[in-house]
Coordinates of C-alpha atoms and ligand atoms in Angstrom, one line a residue:
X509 CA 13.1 -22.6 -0.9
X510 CA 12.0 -20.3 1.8
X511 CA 13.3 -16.9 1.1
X512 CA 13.8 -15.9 -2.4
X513 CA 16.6 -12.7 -3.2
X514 CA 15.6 -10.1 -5.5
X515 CA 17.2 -12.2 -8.7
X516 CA 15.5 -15.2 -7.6
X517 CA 12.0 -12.7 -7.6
X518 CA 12.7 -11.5 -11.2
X519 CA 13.4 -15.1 -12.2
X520 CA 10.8 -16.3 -10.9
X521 CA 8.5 -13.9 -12.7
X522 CA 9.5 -15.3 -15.6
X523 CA 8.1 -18.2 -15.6
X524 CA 4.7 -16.7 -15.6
X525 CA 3.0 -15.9 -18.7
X526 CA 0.2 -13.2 -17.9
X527 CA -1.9 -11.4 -20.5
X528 CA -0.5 -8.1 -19.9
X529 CA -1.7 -4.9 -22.6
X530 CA 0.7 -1.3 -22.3
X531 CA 0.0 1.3 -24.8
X532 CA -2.5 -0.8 -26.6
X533 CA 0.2 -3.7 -27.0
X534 CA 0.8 -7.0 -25.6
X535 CA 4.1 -7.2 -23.4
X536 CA 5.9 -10.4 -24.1
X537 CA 7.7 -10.4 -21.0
X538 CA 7.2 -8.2 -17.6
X539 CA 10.4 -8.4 -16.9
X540 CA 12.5 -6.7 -19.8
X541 CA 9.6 -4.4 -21.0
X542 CA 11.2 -1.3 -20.0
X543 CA 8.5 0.8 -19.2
X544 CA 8.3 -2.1 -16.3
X545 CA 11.6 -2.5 -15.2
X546 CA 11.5 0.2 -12.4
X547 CA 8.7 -1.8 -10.6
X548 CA 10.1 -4.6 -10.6
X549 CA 13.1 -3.2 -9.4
X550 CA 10.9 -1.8 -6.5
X551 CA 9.4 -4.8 -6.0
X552 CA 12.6 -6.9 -6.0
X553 CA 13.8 -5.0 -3.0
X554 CA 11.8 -6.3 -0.4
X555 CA 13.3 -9.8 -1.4
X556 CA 16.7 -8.4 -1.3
X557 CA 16.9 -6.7 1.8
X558 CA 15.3 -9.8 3.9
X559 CA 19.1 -11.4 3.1
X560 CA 21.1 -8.2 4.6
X561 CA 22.3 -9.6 7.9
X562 CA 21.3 -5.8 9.5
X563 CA 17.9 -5.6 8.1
X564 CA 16.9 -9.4 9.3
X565 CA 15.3 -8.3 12.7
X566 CA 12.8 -6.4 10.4
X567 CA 12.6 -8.1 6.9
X568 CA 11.8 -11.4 8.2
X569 CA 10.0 -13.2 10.9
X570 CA 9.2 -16.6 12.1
X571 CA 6.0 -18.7 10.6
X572 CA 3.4 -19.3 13.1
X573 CA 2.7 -22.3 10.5
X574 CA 6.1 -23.8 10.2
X575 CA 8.5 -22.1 12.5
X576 CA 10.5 -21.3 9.5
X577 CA 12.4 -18.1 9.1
X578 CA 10.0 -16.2 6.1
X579 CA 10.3 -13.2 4.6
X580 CA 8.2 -10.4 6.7
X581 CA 5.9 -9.6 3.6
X582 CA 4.2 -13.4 4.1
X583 CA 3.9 -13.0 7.7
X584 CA 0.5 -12.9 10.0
X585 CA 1.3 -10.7 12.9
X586 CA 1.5 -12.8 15.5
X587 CA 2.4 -9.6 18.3
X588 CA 2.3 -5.7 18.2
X589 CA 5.6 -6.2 18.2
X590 CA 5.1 -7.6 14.7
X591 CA 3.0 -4.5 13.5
X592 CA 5.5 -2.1 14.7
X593 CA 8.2 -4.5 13.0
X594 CA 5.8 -4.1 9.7
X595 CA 5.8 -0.1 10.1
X596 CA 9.6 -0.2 10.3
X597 CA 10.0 -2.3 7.1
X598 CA 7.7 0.2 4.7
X599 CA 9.9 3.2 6.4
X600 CA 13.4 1.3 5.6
X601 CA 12.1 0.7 2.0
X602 CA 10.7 3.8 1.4
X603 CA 13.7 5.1 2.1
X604 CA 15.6 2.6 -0.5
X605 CA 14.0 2.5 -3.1
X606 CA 11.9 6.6 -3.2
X607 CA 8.9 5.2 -4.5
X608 CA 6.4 2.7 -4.1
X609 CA 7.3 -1.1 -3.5
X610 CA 3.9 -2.7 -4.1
X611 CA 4.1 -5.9 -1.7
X612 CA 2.1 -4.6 1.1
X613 CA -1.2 -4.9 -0.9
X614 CA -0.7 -8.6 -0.6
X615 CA 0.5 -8.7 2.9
X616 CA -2.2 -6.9 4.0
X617 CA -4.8 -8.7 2.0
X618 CA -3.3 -12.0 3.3
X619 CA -3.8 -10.9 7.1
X620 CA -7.6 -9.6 6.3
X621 CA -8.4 -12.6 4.7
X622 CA -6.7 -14.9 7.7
X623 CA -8.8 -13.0 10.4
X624 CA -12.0 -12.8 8.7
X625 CA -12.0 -16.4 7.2
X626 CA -11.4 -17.3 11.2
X627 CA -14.7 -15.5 11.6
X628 CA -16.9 -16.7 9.1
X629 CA -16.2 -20.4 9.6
X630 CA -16.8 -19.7 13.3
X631 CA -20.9 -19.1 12.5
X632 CA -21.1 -21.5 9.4
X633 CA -18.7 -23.7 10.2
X634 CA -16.9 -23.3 6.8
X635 CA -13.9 -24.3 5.8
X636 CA -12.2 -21.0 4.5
X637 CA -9.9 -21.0 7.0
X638 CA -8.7 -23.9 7.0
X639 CA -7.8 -23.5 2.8
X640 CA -6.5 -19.9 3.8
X641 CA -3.8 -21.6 5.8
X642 CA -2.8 -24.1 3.2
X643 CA -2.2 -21.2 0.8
X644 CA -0.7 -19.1 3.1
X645 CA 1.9 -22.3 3.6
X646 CA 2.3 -21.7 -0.4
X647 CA 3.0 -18.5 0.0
X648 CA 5.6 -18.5 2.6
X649 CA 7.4 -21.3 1.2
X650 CA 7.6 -20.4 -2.2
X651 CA 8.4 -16.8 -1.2
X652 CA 5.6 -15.3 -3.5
X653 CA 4.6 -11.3 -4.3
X654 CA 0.6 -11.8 -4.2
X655 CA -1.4 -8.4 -5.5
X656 CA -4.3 -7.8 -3.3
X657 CA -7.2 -6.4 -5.5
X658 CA -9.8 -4.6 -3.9
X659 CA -11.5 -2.0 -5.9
X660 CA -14.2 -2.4 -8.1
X661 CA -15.4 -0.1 -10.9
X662 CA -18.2 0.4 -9.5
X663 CA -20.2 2.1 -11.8
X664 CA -22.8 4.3 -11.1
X665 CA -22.3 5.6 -7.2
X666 CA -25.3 5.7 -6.0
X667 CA -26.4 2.4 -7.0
X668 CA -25.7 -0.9 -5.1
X669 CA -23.9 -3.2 -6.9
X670 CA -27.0 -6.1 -7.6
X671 CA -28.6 -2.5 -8.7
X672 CA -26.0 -2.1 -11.4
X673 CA -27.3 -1.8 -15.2
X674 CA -24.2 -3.3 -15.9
X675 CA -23.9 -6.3 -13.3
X676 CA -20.2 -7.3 -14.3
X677 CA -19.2 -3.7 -12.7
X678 CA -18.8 -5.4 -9.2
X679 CA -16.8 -8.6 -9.6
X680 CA -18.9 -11.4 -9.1
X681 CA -20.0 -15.3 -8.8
X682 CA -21.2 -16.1 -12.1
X683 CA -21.8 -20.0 -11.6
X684 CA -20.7 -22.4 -8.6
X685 CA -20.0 -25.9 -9.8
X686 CA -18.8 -28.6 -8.0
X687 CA -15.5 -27.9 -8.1
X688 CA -15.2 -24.2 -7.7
X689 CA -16.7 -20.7 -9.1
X690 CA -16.7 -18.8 -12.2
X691 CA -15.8 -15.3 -11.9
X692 CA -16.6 -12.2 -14.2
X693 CA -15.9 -8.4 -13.8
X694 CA -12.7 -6.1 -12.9
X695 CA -10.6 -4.8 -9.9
X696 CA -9.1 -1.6 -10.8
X697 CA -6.0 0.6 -10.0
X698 CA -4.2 -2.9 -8.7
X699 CA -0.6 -2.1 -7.4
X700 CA 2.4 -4.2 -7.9
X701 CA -0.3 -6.8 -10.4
X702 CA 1.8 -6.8 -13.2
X703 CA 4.9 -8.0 -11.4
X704 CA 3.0 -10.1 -9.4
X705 CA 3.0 -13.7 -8.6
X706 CA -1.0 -14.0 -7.1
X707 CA -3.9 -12.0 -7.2
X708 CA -5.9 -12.3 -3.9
X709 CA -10.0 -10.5 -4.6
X710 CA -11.3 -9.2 -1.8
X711 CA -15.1 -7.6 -2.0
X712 CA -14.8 -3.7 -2.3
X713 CA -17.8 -2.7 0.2
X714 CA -20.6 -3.6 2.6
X715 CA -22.7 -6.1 0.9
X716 CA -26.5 -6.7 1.8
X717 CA -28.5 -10.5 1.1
X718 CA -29.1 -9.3 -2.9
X719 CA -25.3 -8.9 -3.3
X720 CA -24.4 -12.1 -2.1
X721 CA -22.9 -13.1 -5.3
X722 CA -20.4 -9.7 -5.2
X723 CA -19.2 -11.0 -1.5
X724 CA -16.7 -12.9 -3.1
X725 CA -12.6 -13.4 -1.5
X726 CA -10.5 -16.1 -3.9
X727 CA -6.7 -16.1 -5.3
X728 CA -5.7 -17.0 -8.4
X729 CA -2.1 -17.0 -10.1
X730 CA -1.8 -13.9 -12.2
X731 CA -1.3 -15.7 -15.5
X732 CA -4.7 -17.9 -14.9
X733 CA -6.7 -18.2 -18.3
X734 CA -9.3 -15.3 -18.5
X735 CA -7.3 -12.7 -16.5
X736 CA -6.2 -9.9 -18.5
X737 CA -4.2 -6.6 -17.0
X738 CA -4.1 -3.5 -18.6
X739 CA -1.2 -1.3 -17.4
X740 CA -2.1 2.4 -16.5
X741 CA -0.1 5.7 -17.5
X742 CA 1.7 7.6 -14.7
X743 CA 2.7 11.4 -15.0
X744 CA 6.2 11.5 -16.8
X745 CA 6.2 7.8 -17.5
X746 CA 8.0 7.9 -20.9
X747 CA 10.2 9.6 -19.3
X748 CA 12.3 6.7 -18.2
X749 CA 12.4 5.9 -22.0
X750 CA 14.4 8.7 -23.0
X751 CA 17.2 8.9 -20.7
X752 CA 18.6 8.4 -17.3
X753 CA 19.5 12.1 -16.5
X754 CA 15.7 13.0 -17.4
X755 CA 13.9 10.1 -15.2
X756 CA 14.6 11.4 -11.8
X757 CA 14.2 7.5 -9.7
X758 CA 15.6 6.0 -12.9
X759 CA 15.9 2.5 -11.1
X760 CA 12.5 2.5 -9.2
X761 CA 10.5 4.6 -10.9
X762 CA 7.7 7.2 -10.0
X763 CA 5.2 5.5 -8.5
X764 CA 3.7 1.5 -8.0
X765 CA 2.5 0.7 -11.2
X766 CA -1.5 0.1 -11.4
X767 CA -3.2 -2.2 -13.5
X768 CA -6.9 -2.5 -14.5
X769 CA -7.4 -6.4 -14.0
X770 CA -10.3 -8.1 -16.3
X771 CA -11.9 -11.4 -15.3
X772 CA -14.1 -12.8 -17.9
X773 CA -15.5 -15.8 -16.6
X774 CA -12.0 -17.4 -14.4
X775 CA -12.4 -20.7 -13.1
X776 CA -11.3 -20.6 -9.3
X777 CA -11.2 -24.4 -7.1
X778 CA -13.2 -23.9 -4.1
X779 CA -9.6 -24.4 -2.2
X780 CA -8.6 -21.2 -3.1
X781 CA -11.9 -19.5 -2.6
X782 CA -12.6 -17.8 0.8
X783 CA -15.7 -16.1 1.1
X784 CA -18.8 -17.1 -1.1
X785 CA -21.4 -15.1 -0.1
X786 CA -21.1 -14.6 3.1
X787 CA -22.5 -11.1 2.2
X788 CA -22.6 -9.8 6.2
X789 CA -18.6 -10.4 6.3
X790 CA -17.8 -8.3 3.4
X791 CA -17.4 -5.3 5.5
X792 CA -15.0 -6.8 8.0
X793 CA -13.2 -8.2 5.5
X794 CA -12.9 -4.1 3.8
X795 CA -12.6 -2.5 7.7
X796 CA -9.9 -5.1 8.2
X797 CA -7.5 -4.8 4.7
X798 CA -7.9 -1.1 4.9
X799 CA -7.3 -0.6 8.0
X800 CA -3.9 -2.8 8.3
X801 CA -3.3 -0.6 4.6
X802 CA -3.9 2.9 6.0
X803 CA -1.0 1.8 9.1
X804 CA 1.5 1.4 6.4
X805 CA 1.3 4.9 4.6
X806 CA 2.9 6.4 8.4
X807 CA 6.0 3.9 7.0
X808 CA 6.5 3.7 3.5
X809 CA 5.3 7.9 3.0
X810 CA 7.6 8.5 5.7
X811 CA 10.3 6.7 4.3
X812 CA 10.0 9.0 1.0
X813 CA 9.7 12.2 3.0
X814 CA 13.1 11.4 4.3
X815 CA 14.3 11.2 0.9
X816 CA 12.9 14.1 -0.5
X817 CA 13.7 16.2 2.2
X818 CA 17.5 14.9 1.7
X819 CA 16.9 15.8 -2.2
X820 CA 16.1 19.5 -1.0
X821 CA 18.6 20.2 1.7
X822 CA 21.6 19.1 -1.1
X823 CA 20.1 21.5 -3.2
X824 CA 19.9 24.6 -0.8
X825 CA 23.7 23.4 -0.3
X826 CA 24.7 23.0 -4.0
X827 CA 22.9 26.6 -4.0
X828 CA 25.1 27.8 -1.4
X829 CA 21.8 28.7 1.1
X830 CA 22.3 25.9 3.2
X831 CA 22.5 28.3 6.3
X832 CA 19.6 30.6 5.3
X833 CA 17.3 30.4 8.2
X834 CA 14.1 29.8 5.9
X835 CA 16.0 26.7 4.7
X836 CA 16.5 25.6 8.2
X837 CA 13.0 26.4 8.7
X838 CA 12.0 24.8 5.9
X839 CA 13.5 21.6 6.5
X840 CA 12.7 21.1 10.1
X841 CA 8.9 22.1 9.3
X842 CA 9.2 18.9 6.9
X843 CA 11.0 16.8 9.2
X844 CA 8.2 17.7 12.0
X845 CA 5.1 16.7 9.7
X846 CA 6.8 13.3 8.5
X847 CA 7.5 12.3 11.9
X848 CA 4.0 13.3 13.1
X849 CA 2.4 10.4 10.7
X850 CA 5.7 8.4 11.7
X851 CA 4.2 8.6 15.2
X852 CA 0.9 8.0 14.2
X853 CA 2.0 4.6 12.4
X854 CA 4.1 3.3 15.4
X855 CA 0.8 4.5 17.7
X856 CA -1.7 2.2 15.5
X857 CA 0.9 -0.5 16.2
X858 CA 1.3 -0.4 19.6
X859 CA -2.2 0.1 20.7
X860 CA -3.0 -3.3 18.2
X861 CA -5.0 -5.8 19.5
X862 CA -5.4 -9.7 19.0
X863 CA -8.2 -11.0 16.9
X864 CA -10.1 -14.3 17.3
X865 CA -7.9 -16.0 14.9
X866 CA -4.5 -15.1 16.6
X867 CA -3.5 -12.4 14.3
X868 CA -2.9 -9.3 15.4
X869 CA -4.8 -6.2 14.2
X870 CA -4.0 -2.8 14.2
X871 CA -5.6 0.4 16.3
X872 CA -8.8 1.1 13.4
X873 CA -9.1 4.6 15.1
X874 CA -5.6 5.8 15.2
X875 CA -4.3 4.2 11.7
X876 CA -7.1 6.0 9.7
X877 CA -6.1 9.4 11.6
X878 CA -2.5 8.8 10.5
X879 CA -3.8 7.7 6.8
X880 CA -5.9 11.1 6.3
X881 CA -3.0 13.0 7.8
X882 CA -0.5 11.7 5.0
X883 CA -3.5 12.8 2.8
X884 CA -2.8 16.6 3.7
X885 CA 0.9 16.4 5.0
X886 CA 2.6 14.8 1.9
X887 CA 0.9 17.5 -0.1
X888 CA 2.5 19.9 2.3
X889 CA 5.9 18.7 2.4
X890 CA 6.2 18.2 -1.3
X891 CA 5.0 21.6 -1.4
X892 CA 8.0 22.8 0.5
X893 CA 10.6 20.8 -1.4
X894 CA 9.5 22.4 -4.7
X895 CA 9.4 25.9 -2.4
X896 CA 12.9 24.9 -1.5
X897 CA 13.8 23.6 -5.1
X898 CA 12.4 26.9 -7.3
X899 CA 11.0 26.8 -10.4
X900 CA 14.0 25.0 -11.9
X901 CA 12.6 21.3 -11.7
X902 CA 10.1 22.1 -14.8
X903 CA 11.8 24.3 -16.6
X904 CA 15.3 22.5 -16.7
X905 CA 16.6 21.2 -20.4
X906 CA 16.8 17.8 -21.4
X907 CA 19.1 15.0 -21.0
X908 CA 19.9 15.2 -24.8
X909 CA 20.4 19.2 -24.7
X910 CA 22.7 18.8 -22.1
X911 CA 24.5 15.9 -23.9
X912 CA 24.6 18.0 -27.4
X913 CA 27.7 18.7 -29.0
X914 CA 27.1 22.5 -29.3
X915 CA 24.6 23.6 -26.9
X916 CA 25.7 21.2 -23.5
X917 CA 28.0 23.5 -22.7
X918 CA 25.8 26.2 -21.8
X919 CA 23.7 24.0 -19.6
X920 CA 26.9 22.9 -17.7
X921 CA 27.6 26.6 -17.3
X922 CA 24.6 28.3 -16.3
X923 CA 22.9 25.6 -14.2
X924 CA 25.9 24.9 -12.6
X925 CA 25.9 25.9 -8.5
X926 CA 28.3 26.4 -5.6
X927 CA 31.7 24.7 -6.4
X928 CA 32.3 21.0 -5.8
X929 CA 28.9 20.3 -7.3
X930 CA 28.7 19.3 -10.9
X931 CA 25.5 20.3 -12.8
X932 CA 25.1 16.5 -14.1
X933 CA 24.6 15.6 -10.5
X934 CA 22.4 18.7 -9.9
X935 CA 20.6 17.8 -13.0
X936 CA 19.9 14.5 -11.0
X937 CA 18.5 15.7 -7.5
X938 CA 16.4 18.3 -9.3
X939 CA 14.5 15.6 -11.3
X940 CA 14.1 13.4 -8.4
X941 CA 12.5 16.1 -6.7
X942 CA 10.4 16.8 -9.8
X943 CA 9.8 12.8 -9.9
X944 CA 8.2 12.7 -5.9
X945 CA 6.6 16.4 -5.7
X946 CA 5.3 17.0 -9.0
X947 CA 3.9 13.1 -10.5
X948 CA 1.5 10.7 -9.6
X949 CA 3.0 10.2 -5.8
X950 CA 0.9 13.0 -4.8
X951 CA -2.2 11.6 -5.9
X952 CA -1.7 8.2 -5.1
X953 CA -1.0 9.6 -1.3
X954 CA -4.4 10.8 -1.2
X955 CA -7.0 7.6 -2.9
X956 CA -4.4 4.8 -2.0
X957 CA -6.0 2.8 1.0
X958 CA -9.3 4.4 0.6
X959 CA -10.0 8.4 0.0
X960 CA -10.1 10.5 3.0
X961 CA -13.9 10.3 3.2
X962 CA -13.6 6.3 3.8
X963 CA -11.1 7.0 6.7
X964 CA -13.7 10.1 8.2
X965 CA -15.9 7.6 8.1
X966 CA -13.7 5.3 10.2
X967 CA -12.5 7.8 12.3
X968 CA -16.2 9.1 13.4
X969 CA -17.1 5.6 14.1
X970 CA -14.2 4.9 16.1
X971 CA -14.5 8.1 18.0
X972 CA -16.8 7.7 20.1
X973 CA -17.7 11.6 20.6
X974 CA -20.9 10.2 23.1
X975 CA -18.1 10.0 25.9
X976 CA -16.4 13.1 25.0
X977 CA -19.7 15.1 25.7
X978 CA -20.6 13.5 28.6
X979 CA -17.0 15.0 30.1
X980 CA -17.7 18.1 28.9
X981 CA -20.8 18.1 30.7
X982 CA -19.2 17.7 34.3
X983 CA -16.5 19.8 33.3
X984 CA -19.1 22.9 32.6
X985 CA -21.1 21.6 35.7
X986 CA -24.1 20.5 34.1
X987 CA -23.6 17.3 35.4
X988 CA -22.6 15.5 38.5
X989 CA -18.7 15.1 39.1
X990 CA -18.7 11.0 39.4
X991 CA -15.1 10.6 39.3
X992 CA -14.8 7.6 40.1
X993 CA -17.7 6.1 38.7
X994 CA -16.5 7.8 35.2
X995 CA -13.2 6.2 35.3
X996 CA -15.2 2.4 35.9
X997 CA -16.9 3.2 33.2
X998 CA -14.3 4.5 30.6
X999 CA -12.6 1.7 31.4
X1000 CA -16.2 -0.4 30.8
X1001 CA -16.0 1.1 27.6
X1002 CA -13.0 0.6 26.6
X1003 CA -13.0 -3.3 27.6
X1004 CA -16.5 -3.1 25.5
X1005 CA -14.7 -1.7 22.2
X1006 CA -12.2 -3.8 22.5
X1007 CA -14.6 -6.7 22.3
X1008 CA -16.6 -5.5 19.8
X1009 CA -13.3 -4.8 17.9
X1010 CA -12.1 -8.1 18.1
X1011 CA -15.3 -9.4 17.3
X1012 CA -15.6 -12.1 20.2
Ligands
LIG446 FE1 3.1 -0.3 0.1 FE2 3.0 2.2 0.5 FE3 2.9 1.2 -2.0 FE4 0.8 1.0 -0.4 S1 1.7 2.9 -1.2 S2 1.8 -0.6 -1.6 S3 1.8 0.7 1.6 S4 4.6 1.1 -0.5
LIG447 FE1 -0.9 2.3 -2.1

């Protein structure tokens, strides 16, 4: 089998048995724990869609491996044309499902790993690589949903992880045998882990020589011996408990569903480990995941803007104020903002470069601008749809009021709008709005890929602001006018970061 459908996923998952804890108890079965469903659902629909015959151009691509056609989400980019391809698939599912569909994690963990392996086995002659590829071969034939897990506790801040009181804070190497490694520690806030077939570590940070046994990369099927997840709460996430009408994404939920993932002491064969401290590679390997992470936001962020702003212009016209300029105004502010990260997503892509390995890697300077630009403008535009909205979406009564025998009737009458709108379906679009502008979207806008310090960080590395001053001194005259000679050596410059981005 090379491309599983979203049944095939949910089937699949069942054959797994992971330790899995939710409100202090142990969930049986991912699948039909109901607090779950929604992700799954979300997660199911980038298997579904690779089989529409309209969505194929985006939702699947060809292995550079096995020339097989393969579901886009086990994919290295192979082109710029396959980042922008990438971008265009988070958008589309954004768009379908209104939340969160948790496979890019692993996609984007299995293209850091393939281009970094590359590099580390170029200076130690390794063979990381090489096991990489076999698993990536796994992973596109058997269709799988891997979990990429990057964050560590971490502990006390200011303290390097070999500095820890508590060493298991940073996951770590706790014995190499012959075979393979022992891990212990945790990756927190893991999208998608739960309903996940893989997890893929990554290290969470720079690593010096003393923290050579945190500069750890493996994978490991989710229901391997040791591994315990514990399921995080989300804003409002009973809510899907109690009733359709009251859920506002009943299907898909509010947000990707995060797990706090416990290793205590997992077994992993050294064919499935791929980086064992190599501790001067753990940055690339960080630079590189985040940075193919942040150029998804532009997409999938984009994709819910376009559904929240449709949310908000059906209620100005079950209102009747569909025409009221500061609706108009409204709405095309929100439109303008979501296509400005939009831009900034297809930009990152274009501008992508090849790496030493073959894959292709994004623009680090322009997908971290679009990444802390979806950290202020979702706020924004979520602040306009509840602006748009009123007050309504946390006041309004609840599914069982407006079902009661005696009092229903009064919802139905006073929330009831313009005419040829009924107040159930009203009830509906005001939740959904309350379900993407008021929960745990918002937040997860701002950490997910990194906070916004990590991509300042990025962005004043890449920014080189050396250049800019030395324009501004001709341009004020303080310096010599070499035109010429400036343009030879932007372009000098250019050629330079290039190579020092693709690290030849
Ligand atoms: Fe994918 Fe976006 Fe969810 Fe990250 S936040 S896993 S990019 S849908
Ligand atoms: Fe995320």
């Amino acid at each position: 089998m090379t491309m599983k459908t979203g049944k095939q996923y949910i089937e699949s998952l069942r054959k797994l048995n992971p330790k899995v804890y939710c409100f202090g108890e142990k969930v049986e079965s991912v699948v039909d724990y109901p607090l779950f469903k929604p992700h799954v659902h979300a997660a199911a629909m980038t298997y579904e869609l690779a089989h529409k015959p309209e969505f194929q151009e985006i939702m699947t691509a060809t292995s550079h491996l096995t020339g097989k056609r393969i579901n886009r989400f086990t994919h290295i980019h192979q082109s710029t044309e396959d980042l922008v391809k990438k971008v265009r698939m988070m958008r589309l599912l954004g768009q379908r499902t209104g939340t969160c569909f948790q496979r890019c994690v692993g996609l984007d963990a299995l293209n850091g790993i393939y281009v970094t392996s590359y590099d580390i086995d170029q200076k130690y002659g390794s063979k990381y690589h090489e096991h990489f590829k076999a698993f990536l071969q796994y992973v596109q034939q058997n269709d799988l949903m891997s979990a990429g897990a990057m964050s560590d506790p971490k502990g006390d801040r200011s303290l390097r992880p070999h500095e820890q009181d508590d060493p298991d804070v940073y996951l770590r190497v706790v014995e190499r045998q012959s075979d393979g490694i022992v891990i212990r520690g945790a990756k927190a806030h893991i999208t998608g882990s739960i309903n996940s077939h893989e997890i893929i570590a990554m290290p969470t940070r720079a690593m010096g020589p003393e923290d050579r046994d945190y500069a750890v990369s493996f994978s490991v099927p989710v229901d391997t011996e040791g591994i315990t997840l514990i399921f995080g709460r989300q804003t409002n996430d009973t809510r899907r408990l109690e009733g359709e009408l009251d859920a506002g994404n009943p299907k898909y939920g509010i947000v990707g569903g995060e797990a706090l993932i416990v290793f205590d002491d997992v077994f992993v064969p050294w064919e499935q480990v791929f980086m064992c401290g190599e501790h001067e590679f753990a940055l690339e390997l960080v630079e590189t995941f985040a940075g193919y992470h942040r150029s998804n936001y532009g997409g999938c962020k984009v994709g819910l803007a376009d559904v929240v702003i449709g949310a908000s212009a059906w209620i100005a016209e079950s209102n009747g104020i569909e025409r009221a300029s500061n609706i108009r105004n409204t709405l095309t502010e929100m439109v303008s903002m979501a296509e400005t990260c939009w831009s900034c997503a297809l930009a990152c892509s274009y501008e992508g470069y090849q790496t030493p390995s073959g894959g292709y890697m994004i623009n680090p300077l322009l997908a971290n601008v679009e990444k802390l630009n979806i950290t202020r403008f979702t706020y924004e535009w979520m602040r306009l749809a509840q602006d748009i909205a009123g007050g309504i979406i946390i006041t309004l009564p609840s599914q069982r009021d407006f079902e009661h025998p005696e009092i229903g009737k009064y919802i139905d009458k006073y929330i009831k709008g313009k005419k040829g709108f009924s107040t159930r379906d009203r009830i509906k679009m005001y939740r959904l709005i309350e379900n993407m502008a008021v929960g745990a979207g918002l937040p997860e806008a701002m950490q997910g890929a990194g906070s916004p310090t990590a991509m300042r960080i990025m962005i004043g590395r890449e920014a080189n602001i050396e250049r800019k001053k030395e324009l501004a001194k001709v341009i004020a005259g303080i310096r010599e006018d070499r035109y010429f000679q400036d343009i030879t050596q932007m372009k000098e410059d250019k050629a330079k970061a290039k190579g020092k981005n693709s690290r030849k």
